[in-house]
Coordinates of C-alpha atoms in Angstrom, one line a residue:
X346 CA 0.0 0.0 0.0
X347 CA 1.0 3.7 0.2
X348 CA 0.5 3.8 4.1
X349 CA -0.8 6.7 6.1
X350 CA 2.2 9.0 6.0
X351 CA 2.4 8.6 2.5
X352 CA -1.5 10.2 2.2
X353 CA -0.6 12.7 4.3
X354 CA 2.7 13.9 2.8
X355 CA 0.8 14.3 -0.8
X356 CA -2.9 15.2 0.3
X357 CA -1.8 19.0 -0.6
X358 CA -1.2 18.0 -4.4
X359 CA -3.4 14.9 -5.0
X360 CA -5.6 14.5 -1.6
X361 CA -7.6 11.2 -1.3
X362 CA -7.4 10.5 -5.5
X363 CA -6.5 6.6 -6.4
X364 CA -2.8 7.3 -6.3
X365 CA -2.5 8.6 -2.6
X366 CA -4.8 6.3 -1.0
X367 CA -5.1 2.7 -0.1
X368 CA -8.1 0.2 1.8
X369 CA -11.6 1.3 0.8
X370 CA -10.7 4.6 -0.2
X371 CA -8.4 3.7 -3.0
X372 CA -11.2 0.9 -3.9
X373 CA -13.8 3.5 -4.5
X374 CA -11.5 5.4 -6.3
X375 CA -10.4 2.6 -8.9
X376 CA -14.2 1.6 -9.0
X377 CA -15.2 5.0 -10.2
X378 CA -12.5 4.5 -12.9
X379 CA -13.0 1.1 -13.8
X380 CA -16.0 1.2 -16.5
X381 CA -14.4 4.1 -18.6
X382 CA -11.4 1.7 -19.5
X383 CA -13.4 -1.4 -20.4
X384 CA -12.0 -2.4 -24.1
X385 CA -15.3 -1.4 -25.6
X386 CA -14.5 2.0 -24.4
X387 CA -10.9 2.0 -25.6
X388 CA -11.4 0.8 -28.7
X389 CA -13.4 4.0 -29.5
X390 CA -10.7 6.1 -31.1
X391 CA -12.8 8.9 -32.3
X392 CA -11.9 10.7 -29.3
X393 CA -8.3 11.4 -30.6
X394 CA -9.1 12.2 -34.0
X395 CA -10.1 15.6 -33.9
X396 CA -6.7 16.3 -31.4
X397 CA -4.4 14.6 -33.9
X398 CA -6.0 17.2 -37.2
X399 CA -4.7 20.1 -34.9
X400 CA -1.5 18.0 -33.9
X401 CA -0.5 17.6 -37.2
X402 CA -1.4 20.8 -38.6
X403 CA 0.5 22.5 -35.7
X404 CA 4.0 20.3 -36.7
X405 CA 3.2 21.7 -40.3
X406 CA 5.7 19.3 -41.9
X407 CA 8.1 21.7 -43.8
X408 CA 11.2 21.0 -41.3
X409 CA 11.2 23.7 -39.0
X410 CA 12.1 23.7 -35.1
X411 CA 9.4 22.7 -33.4
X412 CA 9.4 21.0 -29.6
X413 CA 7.4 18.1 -30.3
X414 CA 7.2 17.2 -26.6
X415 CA 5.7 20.6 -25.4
X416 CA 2.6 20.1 -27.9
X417 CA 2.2 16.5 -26.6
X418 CA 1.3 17.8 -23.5
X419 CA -1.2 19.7 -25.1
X420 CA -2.4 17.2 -26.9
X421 CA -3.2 14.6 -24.4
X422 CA -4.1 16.9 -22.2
X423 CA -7.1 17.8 -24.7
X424 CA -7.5 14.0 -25.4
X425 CA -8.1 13.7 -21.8
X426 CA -10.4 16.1 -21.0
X427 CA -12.2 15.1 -23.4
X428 CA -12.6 11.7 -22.7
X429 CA -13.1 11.3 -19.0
X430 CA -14.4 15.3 -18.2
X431 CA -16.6 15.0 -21.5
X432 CA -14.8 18.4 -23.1
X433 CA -11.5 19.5 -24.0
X434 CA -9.5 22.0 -22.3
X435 CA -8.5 23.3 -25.9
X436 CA -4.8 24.1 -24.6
X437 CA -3.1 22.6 -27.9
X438 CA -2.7 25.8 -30.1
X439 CA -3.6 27.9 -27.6
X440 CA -1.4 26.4 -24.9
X441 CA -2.5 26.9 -21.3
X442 CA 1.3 27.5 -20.1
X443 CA 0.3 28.7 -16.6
X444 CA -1.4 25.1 -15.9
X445 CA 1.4 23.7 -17.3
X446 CA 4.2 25.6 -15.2
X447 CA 2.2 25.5 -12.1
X448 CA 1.4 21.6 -12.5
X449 CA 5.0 20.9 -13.4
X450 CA 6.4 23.3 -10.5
X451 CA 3.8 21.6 -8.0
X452 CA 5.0 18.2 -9.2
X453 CA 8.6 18.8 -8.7
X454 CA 8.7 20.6 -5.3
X455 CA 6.1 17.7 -4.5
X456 CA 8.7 15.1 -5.2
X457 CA 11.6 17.0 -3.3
X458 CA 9.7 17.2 -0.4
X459 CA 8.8 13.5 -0.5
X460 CA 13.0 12.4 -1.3
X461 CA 13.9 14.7 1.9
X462 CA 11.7 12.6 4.3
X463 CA 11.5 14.4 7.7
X464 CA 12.9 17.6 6.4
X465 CA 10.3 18.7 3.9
X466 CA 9.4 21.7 5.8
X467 CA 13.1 23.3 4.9
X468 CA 12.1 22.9 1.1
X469 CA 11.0 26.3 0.1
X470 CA 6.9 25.9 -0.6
X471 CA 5.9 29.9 -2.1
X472 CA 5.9 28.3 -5.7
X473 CA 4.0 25.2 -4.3
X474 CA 1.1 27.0 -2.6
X475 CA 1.1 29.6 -5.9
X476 CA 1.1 26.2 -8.2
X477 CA -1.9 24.7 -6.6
X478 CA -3.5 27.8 -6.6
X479 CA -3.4 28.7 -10.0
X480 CA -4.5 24.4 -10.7
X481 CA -7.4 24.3 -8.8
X482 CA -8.6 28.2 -10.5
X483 CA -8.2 25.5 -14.1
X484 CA -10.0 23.0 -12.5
X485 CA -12.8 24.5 -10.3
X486 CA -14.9 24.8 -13.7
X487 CA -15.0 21.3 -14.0
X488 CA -15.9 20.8 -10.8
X489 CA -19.0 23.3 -10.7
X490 CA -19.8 21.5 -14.5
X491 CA -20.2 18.5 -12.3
X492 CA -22.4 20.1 -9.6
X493 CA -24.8 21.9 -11.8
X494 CA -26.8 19.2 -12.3
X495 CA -28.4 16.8 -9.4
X496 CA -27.9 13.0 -9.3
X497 CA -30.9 12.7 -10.8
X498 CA -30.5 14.5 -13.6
X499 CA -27.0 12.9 -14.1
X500 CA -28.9 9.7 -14.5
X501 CA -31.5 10.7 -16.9
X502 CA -29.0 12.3 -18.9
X503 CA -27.2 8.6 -18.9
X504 CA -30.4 7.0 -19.8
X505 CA -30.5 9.0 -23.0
X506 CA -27.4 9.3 -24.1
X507 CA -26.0 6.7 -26.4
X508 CA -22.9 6.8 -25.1
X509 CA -23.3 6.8 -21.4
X510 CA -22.4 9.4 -18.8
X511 CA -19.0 11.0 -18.7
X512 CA -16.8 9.7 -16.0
X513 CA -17.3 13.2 -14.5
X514 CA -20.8 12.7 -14.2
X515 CA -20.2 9.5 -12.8
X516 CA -18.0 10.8 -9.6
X517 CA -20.8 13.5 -9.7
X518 CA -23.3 11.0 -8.8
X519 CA -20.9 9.2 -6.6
X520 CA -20.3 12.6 -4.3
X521 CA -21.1 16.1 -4.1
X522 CA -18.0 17.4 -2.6
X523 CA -16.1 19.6 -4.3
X524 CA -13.0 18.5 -2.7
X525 CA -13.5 14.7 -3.7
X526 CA -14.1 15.7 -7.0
X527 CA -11.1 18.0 -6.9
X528 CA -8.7 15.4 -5.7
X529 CA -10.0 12.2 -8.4
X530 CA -9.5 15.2 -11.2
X531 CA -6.0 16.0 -10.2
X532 CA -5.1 12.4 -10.3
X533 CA -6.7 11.8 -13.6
X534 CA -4.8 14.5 -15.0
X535 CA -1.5 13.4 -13.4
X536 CA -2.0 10.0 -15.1
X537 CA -3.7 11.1 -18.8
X538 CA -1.8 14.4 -19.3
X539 CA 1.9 13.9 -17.8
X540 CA 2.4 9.6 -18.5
X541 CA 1.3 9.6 -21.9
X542 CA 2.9 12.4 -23.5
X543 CA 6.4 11.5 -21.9
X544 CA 6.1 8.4 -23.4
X545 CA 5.5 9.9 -27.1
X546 CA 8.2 12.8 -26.4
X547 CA 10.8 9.7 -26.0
X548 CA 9.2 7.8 -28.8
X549 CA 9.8 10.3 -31.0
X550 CA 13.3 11.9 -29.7
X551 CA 14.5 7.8 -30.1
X552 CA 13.0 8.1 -33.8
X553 CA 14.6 11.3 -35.1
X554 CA 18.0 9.6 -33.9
X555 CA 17.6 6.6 -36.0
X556 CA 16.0 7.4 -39.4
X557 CA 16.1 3.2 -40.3
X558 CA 13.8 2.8 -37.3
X559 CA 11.3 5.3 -38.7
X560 CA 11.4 4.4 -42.3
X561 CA 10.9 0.6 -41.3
X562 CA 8.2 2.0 -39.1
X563 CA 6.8 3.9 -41.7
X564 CA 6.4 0.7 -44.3
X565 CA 4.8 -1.1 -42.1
X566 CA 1.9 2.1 -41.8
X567 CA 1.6 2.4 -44.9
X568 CA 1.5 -1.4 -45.5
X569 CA -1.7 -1.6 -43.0
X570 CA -3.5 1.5 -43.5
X571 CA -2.2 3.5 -46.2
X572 CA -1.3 7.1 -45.9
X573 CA -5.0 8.4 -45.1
X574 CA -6.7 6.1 -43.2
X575 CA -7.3 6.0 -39.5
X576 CA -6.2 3.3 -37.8
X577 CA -9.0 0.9 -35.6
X578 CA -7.9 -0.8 -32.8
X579 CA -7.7 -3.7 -34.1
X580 CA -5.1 -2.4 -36.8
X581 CA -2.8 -1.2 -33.8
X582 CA -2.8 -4.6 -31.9
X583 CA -1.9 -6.2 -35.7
X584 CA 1.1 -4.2 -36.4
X585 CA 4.1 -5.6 -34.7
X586 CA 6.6 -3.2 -35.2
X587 CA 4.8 -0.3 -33.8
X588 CA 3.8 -2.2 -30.9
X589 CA 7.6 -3.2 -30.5
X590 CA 8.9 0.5 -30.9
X591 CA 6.5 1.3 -28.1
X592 CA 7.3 -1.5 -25.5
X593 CA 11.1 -0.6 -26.5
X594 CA 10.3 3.1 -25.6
X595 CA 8.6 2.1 -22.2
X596 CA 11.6 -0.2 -21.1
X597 CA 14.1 2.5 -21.5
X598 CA 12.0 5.5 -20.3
X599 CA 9.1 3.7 -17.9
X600 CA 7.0 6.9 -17.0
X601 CA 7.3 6.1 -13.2
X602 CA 10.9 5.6 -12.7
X603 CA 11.0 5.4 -8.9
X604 CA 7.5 4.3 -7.0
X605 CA 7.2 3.2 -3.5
X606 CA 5.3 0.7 -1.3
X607 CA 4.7 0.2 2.2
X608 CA 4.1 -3.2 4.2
X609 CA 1.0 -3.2 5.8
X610 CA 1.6 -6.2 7.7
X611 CA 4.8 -8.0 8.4
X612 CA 5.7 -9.9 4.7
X613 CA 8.8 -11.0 2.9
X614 CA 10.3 -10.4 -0.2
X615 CA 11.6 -13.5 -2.5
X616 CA 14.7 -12.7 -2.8
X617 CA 17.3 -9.9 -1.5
X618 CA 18.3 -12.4 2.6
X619 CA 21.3 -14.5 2.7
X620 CA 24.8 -14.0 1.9
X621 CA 24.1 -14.5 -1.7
X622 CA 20.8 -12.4 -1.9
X623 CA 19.1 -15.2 -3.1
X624 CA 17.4 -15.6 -0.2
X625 CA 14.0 -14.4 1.1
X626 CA 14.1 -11.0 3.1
X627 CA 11.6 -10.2 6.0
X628 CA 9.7 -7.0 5.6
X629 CA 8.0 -6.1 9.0
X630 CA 5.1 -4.2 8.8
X631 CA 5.0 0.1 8.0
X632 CA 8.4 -0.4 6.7
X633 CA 9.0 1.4 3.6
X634 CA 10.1 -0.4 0.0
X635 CA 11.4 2.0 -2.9
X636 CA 12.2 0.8 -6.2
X637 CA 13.1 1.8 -9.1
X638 CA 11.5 0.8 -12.4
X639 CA 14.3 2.0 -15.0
X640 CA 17.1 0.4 -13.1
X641 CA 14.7 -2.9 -13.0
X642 CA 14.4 -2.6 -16.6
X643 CA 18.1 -1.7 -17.7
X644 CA 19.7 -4.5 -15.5
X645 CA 22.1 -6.2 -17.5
X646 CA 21.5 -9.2 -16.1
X647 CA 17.8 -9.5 -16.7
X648 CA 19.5 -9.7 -20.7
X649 CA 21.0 -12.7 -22.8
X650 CA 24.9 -11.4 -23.7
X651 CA 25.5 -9.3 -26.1
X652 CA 24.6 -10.2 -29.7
X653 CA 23.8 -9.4 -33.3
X654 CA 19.8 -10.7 -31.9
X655 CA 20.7 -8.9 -28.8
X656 CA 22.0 -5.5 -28.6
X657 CA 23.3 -3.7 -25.4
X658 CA 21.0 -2.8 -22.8
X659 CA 20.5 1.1 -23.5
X660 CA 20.2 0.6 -27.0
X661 CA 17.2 1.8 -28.6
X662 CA 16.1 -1.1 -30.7
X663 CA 12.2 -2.3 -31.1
X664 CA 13.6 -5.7 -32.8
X665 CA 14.9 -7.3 -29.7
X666 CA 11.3 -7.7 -28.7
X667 CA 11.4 -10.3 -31.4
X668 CA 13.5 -12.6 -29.6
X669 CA 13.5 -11.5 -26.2
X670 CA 10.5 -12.3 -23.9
X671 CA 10.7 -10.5 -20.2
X672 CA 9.9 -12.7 -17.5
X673 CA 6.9 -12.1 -14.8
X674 CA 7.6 -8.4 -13.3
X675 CA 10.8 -7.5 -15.1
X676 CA 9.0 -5.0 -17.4
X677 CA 6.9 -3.4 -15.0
X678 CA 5.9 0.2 -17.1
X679 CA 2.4 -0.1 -16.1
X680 CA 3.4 -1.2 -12.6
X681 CA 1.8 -4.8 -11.4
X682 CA -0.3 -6.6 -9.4
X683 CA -3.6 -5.0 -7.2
X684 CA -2.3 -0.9 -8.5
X685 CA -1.5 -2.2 -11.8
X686 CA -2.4 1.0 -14.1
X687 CA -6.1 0.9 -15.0
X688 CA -5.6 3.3 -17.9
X689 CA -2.5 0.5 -19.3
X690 CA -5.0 -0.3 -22.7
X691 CA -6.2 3.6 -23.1
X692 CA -2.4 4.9 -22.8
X693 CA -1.5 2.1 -25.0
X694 CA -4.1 2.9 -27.5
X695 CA -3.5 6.6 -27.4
X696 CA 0.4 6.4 -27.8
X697 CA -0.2 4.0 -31.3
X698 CA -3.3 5.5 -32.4
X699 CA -1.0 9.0 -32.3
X700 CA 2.1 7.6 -33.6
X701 CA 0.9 5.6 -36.7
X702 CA -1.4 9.3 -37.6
X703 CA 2.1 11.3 -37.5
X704 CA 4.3 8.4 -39.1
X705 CA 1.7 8.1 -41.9
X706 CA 1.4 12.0 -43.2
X707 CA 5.5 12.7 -42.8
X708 CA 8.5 10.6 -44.8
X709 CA 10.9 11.6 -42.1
X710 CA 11.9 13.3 -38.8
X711 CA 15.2 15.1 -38.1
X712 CA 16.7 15.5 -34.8
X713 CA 17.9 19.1 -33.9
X714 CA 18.7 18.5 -30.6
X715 CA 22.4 17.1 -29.8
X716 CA 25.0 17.2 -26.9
X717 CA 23.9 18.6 -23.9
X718 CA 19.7 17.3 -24.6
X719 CA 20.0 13.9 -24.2
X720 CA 18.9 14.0 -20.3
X721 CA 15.7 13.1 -18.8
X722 CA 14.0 14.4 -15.7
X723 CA 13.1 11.7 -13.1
X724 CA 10.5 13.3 -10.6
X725 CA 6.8 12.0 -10.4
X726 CA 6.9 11.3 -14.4
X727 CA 9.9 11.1 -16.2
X728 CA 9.9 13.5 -19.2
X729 CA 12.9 15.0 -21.4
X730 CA 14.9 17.3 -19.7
X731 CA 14.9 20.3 -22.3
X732 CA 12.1 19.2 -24.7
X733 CA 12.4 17.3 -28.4
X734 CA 13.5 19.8 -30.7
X735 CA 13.0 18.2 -33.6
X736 CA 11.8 18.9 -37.6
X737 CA 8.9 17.2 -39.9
X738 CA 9.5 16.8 -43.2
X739 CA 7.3 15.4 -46.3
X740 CA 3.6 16.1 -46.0
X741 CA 1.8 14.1 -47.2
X742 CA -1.4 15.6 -47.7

């Protein structure tokens, strides 16, 4: 679980939302979530459509500088909105920057006070307290959207729509405290916004460094669904290579790359006892386990040796998911067990359904960044340190 302190320690930023909670709380939570990720949900990709136009016409395609990664932010924070809050934010070509600062500021002075442990209260806090200001003046809207109408009118407006309430209206009905509905937004938008478009930002940094990977990338698009059409579902789950060059981009740059758990009753852990560290380890209860999901998935050990079939561990390269197979929690981007991610199929979805629309209408990508913006930044999410500079090239209409 996350264990009392934990709740505390974050119940500033994301109060009693799914990811700070545990026991009945964090059940309610994951319940009100649940029914907006069921596959026949997911496989709607309609949603993204209209996002992706703007996308594209926003990268324009004629090789200029562009950072690709700040208008994936924008983007899925649109695509979420819309999806869960039942309208978009509109921040992609008409960016939002002060919610982005202040939720990006908020997130990082969040995650120092949470590595200093007992001295938190030395970290200095004016740009925290001005962050969540200026985040809940973006979200209160939503929130009073959710109030205006009563329970019962939230159900009658399910009955007749076709495609069911918005998962809004659905925590709506569930509560009618702002501060509930305040937290479970903030926590959406941590996990829709921040994951998914880190995830593309690397994607596409790793593709503008090796144009083979793109152009075999690229065949295989155009091989599927031609240079126009929208992908389904379906077509995503059928196109290997894409599907590799997303796994390979979540197993060098997992979006949580440090998490935390703590033992709510004495347990043990399989292995890390005995002079070997083969051996079990005892874990007596409130102790605190960190871990680190990119050093789990860039152990060299957890890797056959070197080869032409297997390249070195922090190489980017989607083909050694032809051969190589991880065992049960050694590729963990999604987390596991009980708090495995409940968005895992949407994100999934989001990040191909994205890539195939960008891959299909450009022949190539260029990097323009080099020495010095190669660096990631580990806090809640990891994201590229000084954005994807990058250019589009080939339009293809």
């Amino acid at each position: 679980g996350k264990g009392e302190n934990f709740t505390r320690d974050w119940q500033d930023f994301l109060g009693h939302g799914i990811f700070a909670t545990d026991g009945e709380e964090w059940a309610a939570s994951r319940q009100l979530l649940r029914p907006f990720f069921a596959q026949n949900r997911v496989r709607d990709l309609e949603v993204f459509e209209k996002h992706v136009q703007l996308l594209l016409y926003l990268i324009n395609g004629q090789g200029q500088e562009i950072d690709i990664s700040e208008l994936f932010y924008g983007f899925t924070l649109d695509a979420t909105t819309d999806f869960l809050l039942g309208r978009s934010v509109g921040s992609l070509g008409n960016p939002d920057s002060q919610f982005a600062q202040a939720f990006g500021e908020v997130q990082r002075i969040q995650y120092t006070r949470q590595r200093v442990g007992p001295f938190q209260r030395l970290v200095p806090s004016k740009n925290f307290w001005k962050g969540l200001k200026v985040m809940d003046s973006f979200i209160e809207p939503f929130v009073q959207d959710a109030l205006n109408h009563s329970p019962e009118e939230l159900d009658e407006k399910e009955a007749q729509s076709t495609n069911g309430s918005t998962w809004l209206q659905s925590v709506a009905r569930f509560t009618r405290d702002r501060k509930v509905i305040r937290d479970q937004i903030v926590n959406i938008l941590l996990a829709g916004r921040d994951t998914t478009a880190g995830t593309l930002s690397f994607l596409f940094k790793e593709l503008s460094a090796h144009p083979d990977i793109y152009g075999k990338l690229r065949r295989e698009i155009l091989e599927k669904v031609g240079s126009r059409q929208a992908p389904t579902y379906d077509d995503l789950k059928n196109m290997p290579y894409l599907q590799h060059c997303i796994s390979e981009t979540l197993r060098i740059y997992p979006s949580v790359p440090f998490n935390l758990r703590l033992a709510l009753k004495d347990t043990t852990l399989p292995k890390g006892g005995g002079h070997d560290g083969l051996s079990p380890v005892g874990v007596m209860k409130d102790t605190t386990v960190v871990y680190s999901t990119r050093h789990l998935h860039l152990n060299p050990s957890m890797y056959p040796a070197v080869s032409a079939s297997s390249p070195p561990v922090l190489d980017f390269c989607p083909e050694r998911w032809e051969t190589w197979t991880p065992r049960p929690w050694q590729y963990l981007p999604f987390n596991g067990g009980p708090r495995i991610c409940i968005g895992q199929q949407f994100a999934l979805a989001e990040i191909g359904y994205t890539t195939v629309r960008i891959v299909q209408k450009f022949d190539r990508v260029e990097k323009y960044w080099g020495v010095g913006d190669d660096l990631v930044k580990s806090e809640i999410v990891m994201s590229p340190a000084n954005g994807v500079k990058v250019g589009f090239f080939g339009d293809a209409g």
